[in-house]
Every structure is written in C-alpha cells, then in structure tokens.
XYZ file of C-alpha atoms in Angstrom:
360
model
C 156.005 -61.435 63.414
C 155.750 -58.507 61.052
C 158.614 -56.621 62.773
C 160.826 -59.765 62.390
C 160.191 -59.775 58.642
C 160.938 -56.054 58.247
C 164.208 -56.453 60.291
C 165.277 -59.486 58.129
C 164.543 -57.323 54.869
C 166.986 -54.707 56.054
C 169.968 -57.202 56.603
C 172.280 -57.934 53.920
C 172.233 -61.540 52.571
C 175.264 -63.673 52.944
C 176.049 -63.403 49.248
C 175.798 -59.632 49.577
C 178.399 -59.296 52.526
C 181.776 -58.090 52.177
C 184.787 -58.971 54.573
C 184.191 -55.759 56.527
C 180.995 -57.120 57.781
C 181.439 -58.574 61.184
C 179.658 -61.824 60.449
C 181.430 -62.730 57.190
C 184.818 -61.756 58.825
C 184.168 -64.011 61.667
C 183.040 -66.829 59.516
C 186.026 -66.634 57.314
C 188.166 -67.074 60.440
C 186.311 -70.145 61.561
C 186.751 -71.694 58.091
C 190.074 -73.648 57.747
C 190.203 -72.869 53.994
C 190.213 -69.141 54.522
C 191.458 -68.565 58.066
C 195.226 -68.814 57.770
C 195.561 -67.314 54.380
C 193.379 -64.143 55.280
C 195.322 -63.719 58.462
C 198.619 -63.966 56.862
C 197.634 -61.469 53.930
C 196.449 -58.911 56.367
C 199.435 -58.994 58.719
C 202.123 -58.975 56.037
C 200.427 -56.271 53.982
C 199.745 -54.073 56.832
C 203.123 -54.406 58.666
C 205.365 -55.362 55.925
C 206.666 -58.387 58.039
C 206.960 -61.818 56.750
C 205.282 -64.326 59.093
C 205.931 -67.964 59.213
C 204.197 -69.820 61.914
C 200.887 -68.428 63.266
C 198.497 -69.728 65.936
C 194.953 -68.289 65.272
C 192.393 -67.886 67.823
C 189.048 -66.262 66.701
C 186.262 -64.536 68.736
C 188.414 -64.850 71.795
C 187.064 -63.311 74.936
C 189.094 -61.916 77.705
C 187.270 -61.177 80.801
C 187.870 -58.124 83.089
C 189.599 -58.212 86.418
C 186.298 -58.969 88.056
C 182.715 -59.530 87.017
C 182.086 -55.812 87.630
C 184.649 -54.668 85.065
C 184.190 -54.664 81.151
C 185.518 -57.653 79.331
C 186.445 -57.714 75.644
C 186.028 -59.957 72.498
C 188.697 -60.062 70.084
C 187.595 -60.790 66.503
C 191.165 -62.161 65.598
C 194.110 -62.816 67.830
C 197.100 -64.494 66.037
C 200.334 -65.308 67.728
C 203.569 -65.486 65.794
C 205.982 -68.198 66.781
C 209.767 -68.061 66.342
C 210.478 -71.568 64.959
C 214.073 -71.085 65.304
C 213.780 -71.082 69.187
C 214.103 -74.176 70.843
C 210.927 -73.686 72.771
C 208.970 -72.067 69.957
C 208.458 -68.929 71.777
C 205.685 -66.337 70.848
C 207.474 -63.182 69.741
C 204.307 -61.107 68.476
C 200.681 -60.978 69.134
C 198.501 -59.500 66.445
C 194.862 -58.395 67.285
C 192.987 -57.700 64.097
C 189.563 -55.761 64.325
C 187.300 -54.965 61.503
C 185.006 -51.988 62.411
C 182.250 -51.138 60.105
C 180.203 -49.021 62.567
C 182.281 -45.997 63.475
C 182.654 -46.905 67.118
C 183.254 -43.822 69.316
C 186.517 -43.060 70.883
C 188.716 -45.616 68.959
C 192.011 -44.702 70.707
C 190.752 -45.487 74.214
C 189.017 -48.475 73.108
C 192.329 -49.670 71.682
C 194.100 -48.779 74.938
C 191.715 -50.934 76.851
C 192.134 -53.919 74.410
C 195.926 -53.688 74.890
C 195.795 -53.454 78.714
C 193.691 -56.619 79.010
C 195.837 -58.547 76.664
C 199.089 -57.529 78.087
C 198.077 -58.847 81.543
C 197.679 -62.381 80.006
C 201.117 -62.451 78.252
C 203.583 -62.573 80.952
C 203.689 -65.287 83.652
C 205.045 -64.975 87.065
C 208.734 -64.514 87.639
C 209.211 -64.044 83.838
C 211.422 -60.980 82.953
C 209.707 -58.160 81.072
C 212.179 -58.715 78.091
C 210.095 -61.771 77.294
C 206.986 -59.954 76.772
C 205.938 -60.456 73.228
C 205.389 -57.379 70.826
C 201.829 -56.295 70.445
C 200.327 -55.251 67.227
C 196.799 -53.811 66.845
C 195.463 -53.733 63.480
C 192.047 -51.999 62.988
C 190.363 -52.254 59.577
C 187.838 -49.302 59.231
C 185.372 -48.301 56.727
C 185.703 -44.708 57.881
C 188.657 -42.426 58.024
C 189.848 -42.260 61.759
C 191.958 -39.218 61.317
C 190.650 -37.407 58.269
C 193.807 -37.688 56.298
C 192.541 -39.816 53.455
C 195.359 -42.217 54.153
C 195.010 -45.919 53.753
C 197.241 -46.609 56.669
C 198.063 -44.733 59.948
C 200.810 -46.099 62.336
C 200.771 -45.144 65.934
C 203.466 -45.678 68.538
C 204.626 -43.910 71.652
C 207.462 -41.523 71.495
C 209.586 -39.204 73.755
C 207.969 -35.978 73.105
C 211.069 -33.852 73.881
C 213.360 -36.026 71.743
C 211.300 -37.757 69.134
C 214.388 -39.185 67.314
C 214.849 -41.452 70.339
C 213.561 -44.964 69.685
C 211.010 -45.818 72.574
C 210.726 -49.407 71.905
C 207.679 -50.692 74.140
C 206.956 -53.364 71.588
C 203.463 -51.823 70.954
C 202.328 -50.821 67.470
C 198.825 -49.531 66.388
C 197.888 -49.614 62.920
C 194.694 -48.102 61.474
C 193.654 -49.083 58.035
C 191.175 -46.937 56.192
C 189.633 -49.075 53.296
C 189.011 -46.151 51.160
C 192.089 -44.317 51.664
C 194.167 -43.016 48.881
C 197.455 -41.786 50.413
C 200.320 -43.807 51.753
C 200.606 -47.534 51.836
C 201.337 -49.440 48.592
C 199.532 -51.096 45.782
C 199.397 -54.530 47.627
C 197.828 -53.037 50.692
C 195.291 -50.966 48.520
C 194.214 -53.948 46.658
C 193.624 -55.894 50.002
C 191.683 -53.006 51.590
C 189.575 -52.442 48.360
C 188.719 -56.339 48.569
C 187.925 -56.308 52.140
C 185.601 -53.334 51.575
C 183.833 -54.580 48.362
C 184.440 -58.519 48.362
C 183.983 -59.516 44.722
C 185.876 -61.349 42.083
C 186.595 -58.162 40.086
C 188.445 -56.924 43.260
C 190.598 -60.033 43.741
C 193.353 -58.733 41.442
C 196.352 -60.717 42.621
C 197.215 -64.510 43.061
C 196.848 -64.390 46.864
C 193.361 -62.428 46.780
C 192.161 -64.792 43.917
C 192.810 -67.830 46.177
C 191.260 -66.176 49.149
C 188.216 -65.237 47.020
C 187.722 -68.849 45.864
C 187.468 -69.913 49.484
C 185.148 -66.997 50.248
C 182.933 -67.908 47.567
C 182.619 -71.626 48.755
C 182.079 -70.433 52.220
C 179.130 -68.129 51.165
C 177.542 -71.081 49.324
C 177.783 -73.499 52.050
C 174.509 -74.411 53.721
C 176.004 -74.235 57.305
C 176.744 -70.490 57.021
C 173.082 -69.988 56.113
C 171.850 -71.706 59.064
C 174.309 -69.739 61.304
C 173.106 -66.479 59.775
C 169.602 -67.110 60.446
C 170.565 -67.967 64.085
C 172.473 -64.541 64.318
C 169.331 -62.670 62.930
C 167.051 -64.524 65.553
C 169.438 -63.392 68.287
C 169.300 -59.872 67.021
C 165.581 -60.036 66.997
C 165.432 -61.267 70.673
C 167.903 -58.464 71.695
C 165.453 -55.933 70.219
C 162.428 -57.449 71.964
C 164.460 -57.429 75.205
C 165.217 -53.582 74.690
C 161.437 -52.950 74.291
C 160.505 -55.091 77.339
C 163.064 -53.161 79.390
C 161.881 -49.721 78.192
C 158.166 -50.756 79.029
C 159.072 -51.887 82.537
C 161.143 -48.783 83.175
C 158.079 -46.692 81.919
C 155.720 -48.297 84.063
C 157.969 -47.883 87.347
C 158.536 -44.254 86.543
C 154.821 -43.502 85.871
C 154.003 -45.380 89.367
C 156.812 -43.655 91.467
C 156.028 -40.093 89.976
C 152.283 -40.307 90.364
C 152.550 -41.564 94.007
C 154.995 -39.017 94.791
C 153.331 -35.839 93.320
C 149.708 -36.939 94.148
C 150.800 -37.345 97.674
C 152.250 -34.032 97.789
C 149.602 -32.114 96.220
C 146.813 -33.908 97.873
C 148.269 -33.158 101.305
C 148.891 -29.535 100.439
C 145.329 -29.131 98.873
C 143.328 -31.075 101.481
C 144.905 -28.894 104.335
C 143.685 -25.761 102.516
C 140.333 -26.951 101.668
C 139.529 -28.411 105.194
C 140.688 -25.251 106.810
C 138.414 -23.402 104.743
C 135.491 -25.497 105.481
C 136.073 -26.281 109.223
C 136.509 -23.156 111.470
C 136.673 -24.906 115.034
C 137.925 -28.319 114.483
C 138.738 -30.618 111.694
C 136.234 -33.522 111.384
C 137.046 -36.980 110.098
C 133.904 -36.748 107.738
C 135.058 -33.485 105.937
C 138.675 -34.754 105.701
C 137.711 -37.978 103.998
C 135.317 -36.195 101.700
C 137.710 -33.548 100.566
C 140.712 -36.086 100.405
C 138.639 -38.298 98.213
C 137.685 -35.495 95.780
C 141.170 -33.811 95.608
C 142.845 -37.142 95.092
C 140.778 -38.116 92.149
C 141.296 -34.785 90.316
C 144.981 -34.499 91.178
C 145.689 -38.025 90.147
C 144.050 -37.404 86.664
C 146.223 -34.327 86.217
C 149.424 -35.834 87.404
C 149.014 -39.116 85.477
C 148.439 -37.306 82.132
C 151.587 -35.152 82.763
C 153.760 -37.803 83.997
C 152.887 -40.242 81.315
C 153.499 -37.887 78.692
C 156.871 -37.113 80.033
C 157.940 -40.748 80.452
C 156.592 -41.555 77.124
C 158.890 -38.996 75.638
C 161.871 -40.420 77.661
C 161.086 -44.041 76.676
C 160.854 -43.143 73.051
C 164.201 -41.444 73.093
C 165.661 -44.564 74.912
C 164.216 -46.815 72.169
C 165.604 -44.393 69.438
C 168.892 -44.376 70.994
C 169.082 -48.204 71.468
C 168.021 -48.887 67.923
C 170.629 -46.523 66.418
C 173.411 -48.277 68.519
C 172.083 -51.622 67.262
C 172.020 -50.375 63.677
C 175.619 -49.095 64.007
C 176.812 -52.439 65.390
C 175.195 -54.179 62.324
C 176.825 -51.874 59.996
C 173.657 -50.346 58.638
C 173.986 -46.872 56.930
C 172.407 -43.709 58.181
C 169.649 -43.893 55.494
C 168.907 -47.580 56.583
C 168.772 -46.525 60.264
C 166.566 -43.527 59.356
C 164.050 -45.924 57.533
C 164.101 -48.423 60.600
C 163.296 -45.478 62.994
C 160.457 -44.333 61.071
C 158.886 -47.894 60.673
C 159.681 -49.103 64.277
C 159.219 -46.040 66.389
C 156.655 -44.491 64.211
C 158.423 -40.955 64.102
C 158.913 -38.778 60.944
C 162.131 -38.903 58.801
C 163.015 -35.407 59.862
C 162.839 -36.412 63.639
C 164.682 -39.629 63.028
C 167.614 -37.588 61.236
C 167.648 -35.273 64.304
C 168.221 -38.368 66.591
C 170.817 -39.870 64.386
C 172.820 -36.598 64.314
C 172.690 -36.649 68.234
C 173.405 -40.248 68.835
C 175.502 -41.444 65.740
C 178.995 -41.423 67.387
C 182.027 -41.387 65.311
C-alpha cells in the first residue's frame, strides 16, 4: 500500500495537467464541449487549411495484419468531409498525436502508423485517385530535429529533381511546443497553451473559449474518477512487472544451478572416486563422494548464480520503470527519485541507468 501512495504522490493532479499530458488530451477529445473546437484549432493552425466538416474518432485502435503483428492506438483521428460532394466524400485524414515522453525513433513510428492507416482507407476496386490525403501532426515537448523551430513539415521528394511536386497525399508535421523559429503568432499561442494550459496563456478568442471548456472539464467529478482508475491501472501494471521479474529470476536460478551443479559434480565425482578406488568403483564410495561434492558445489553455484540473476532482474526492473515514467511524462529528476525509492539504488546509479535507457 505504501508503494501505491508514493506512486500517486509523484503523479500530477488533474488540475495541474496540461494538454500535452496524454490523460487530459484524451479526456478533452471525449468531451463534446472541447473536442470539435480543439481539433479544429490544431488542424487549422498547423496546416493553414480551413476545415468545415470533421468526423472525430479518439483513442482509435487499429490492429496489425495478424495477432502476431504490432497494432496501434491513435490519440485523435479526424476525417475531413467535402460537403460539396454529393456523397460527402472523405478528402483528408488527420492523425494528431501528442507526445510528452520523447519516444524513440519517431520517423519510423510515424511510418508504421501511416501504413496501418492507409490499408483501411481504400476499398476493393476503388481507384487510387480516391485515396484521401493523410496528414500526421505530432505535438512534441522536445525538439525532434534540434532546429528550435515550432513547426517542421516533412514530405517525399524526388531527390534528383526536388523542384518536381511528388504528390502522394502524405504530409508529416512535427510541432515543437517550445520552438521559437518559423510558424506564426497563432501557432505559437496554441503551442504555448498546450504546453502550459492556463488562463494566462489563452490569449485569443478561440483559446479562451477552449480554456473555459477545459476548466469545466477539470472540475467535473467524472474526470476525477477516471483519473483514479487510470492510476490504479498503472499500479497494477507495475505490480505485474515485478511479478514477471521475480518469476524470471526463479526460473533462471533453477536452470543455472541444475546445469552447473550437474556438470561440476560429474567432473569432481569422477576425479575423487578415481583417486579413492584403485581397482573398481564401488557403489558406496560413489554415493558418499557424490553427496559430499553435490552439497558443496550447490552452495557455491547457488550463491554466484543468484548474485548474477539479481543484478539482471534489478536492471530489468529499472529499465521497465524508466519506460513507464517516460510513458507517463515524468521528468528525469522525478524518474531518479522513483528509482531510488522503488529499487533502492543510489541517485548516482539511477542517473547512470537513465542515461543508458532514456530514449530520444
């Protein structure tokens, strides 16, 4: 129970959360008062387009091609409808993903998301011209390319003739909340508000309207209940990690002891029996020597293997906790504090592990 209390103390309260935090962002999308407005603001200020009709799907799961392949969960998927068309055709798909954890290899993650989304967009016998445009918009609390820009736009080009338009309908936009270069004032206002969601940063009419809805959402009883449920799921996840680590340690200790004791006992019994028996090996001597050697070797191997496995399990638990902290948006300082309290290691050792496993 003490571990549960400590974990909850390290978490932000709902009132302290910003929109860059995954929980508040998701709740805002499930709230009718804020979902449409927030989606519209993000799309229009990131792309420069004016959208009319949007169909919003939050926390959408797309499974892999089979159970053995990796699926994805989209924080926000929005379909733009061309209301001028008789059949109200989808012309663009927007995938909006906030990331406050510095997830590793963002370009390849974006590539995988795009591939699974594309395969769901074109029905059998429909021409490729009908494939909607796909815009990926990542909102990041870290600078993905180190240029101090608030917006990076990525698209495919013909390398030998970059002036040629290669229009595959795919755009990738990376927004850096603390960027200072590029973009415009409206985009900068939005990013500052997402990073630090406060009345002070709601500086234009759209953001003020959005903030009023966010405040009401934060003060609702239902979001508090859902947040406590989220915390409980996180606690259960951590408990499962510990149980898995313990089980793995027990299996490794058992396997290693059995293997090494058998090998060493066989070798030493042969040597000892050969020394004691000159004409023939008797059952009595073999049994006596085997028992003696087995006891001593088992003690030696158990001590050494247990020490090795303990080190490996500690490292496994440290790595798992660091990854969990990154998913939850914890800082490196908060992560260091959790490691010293949960794993019982020194702050210096915790910082060494963080440098090793904290992926960009």
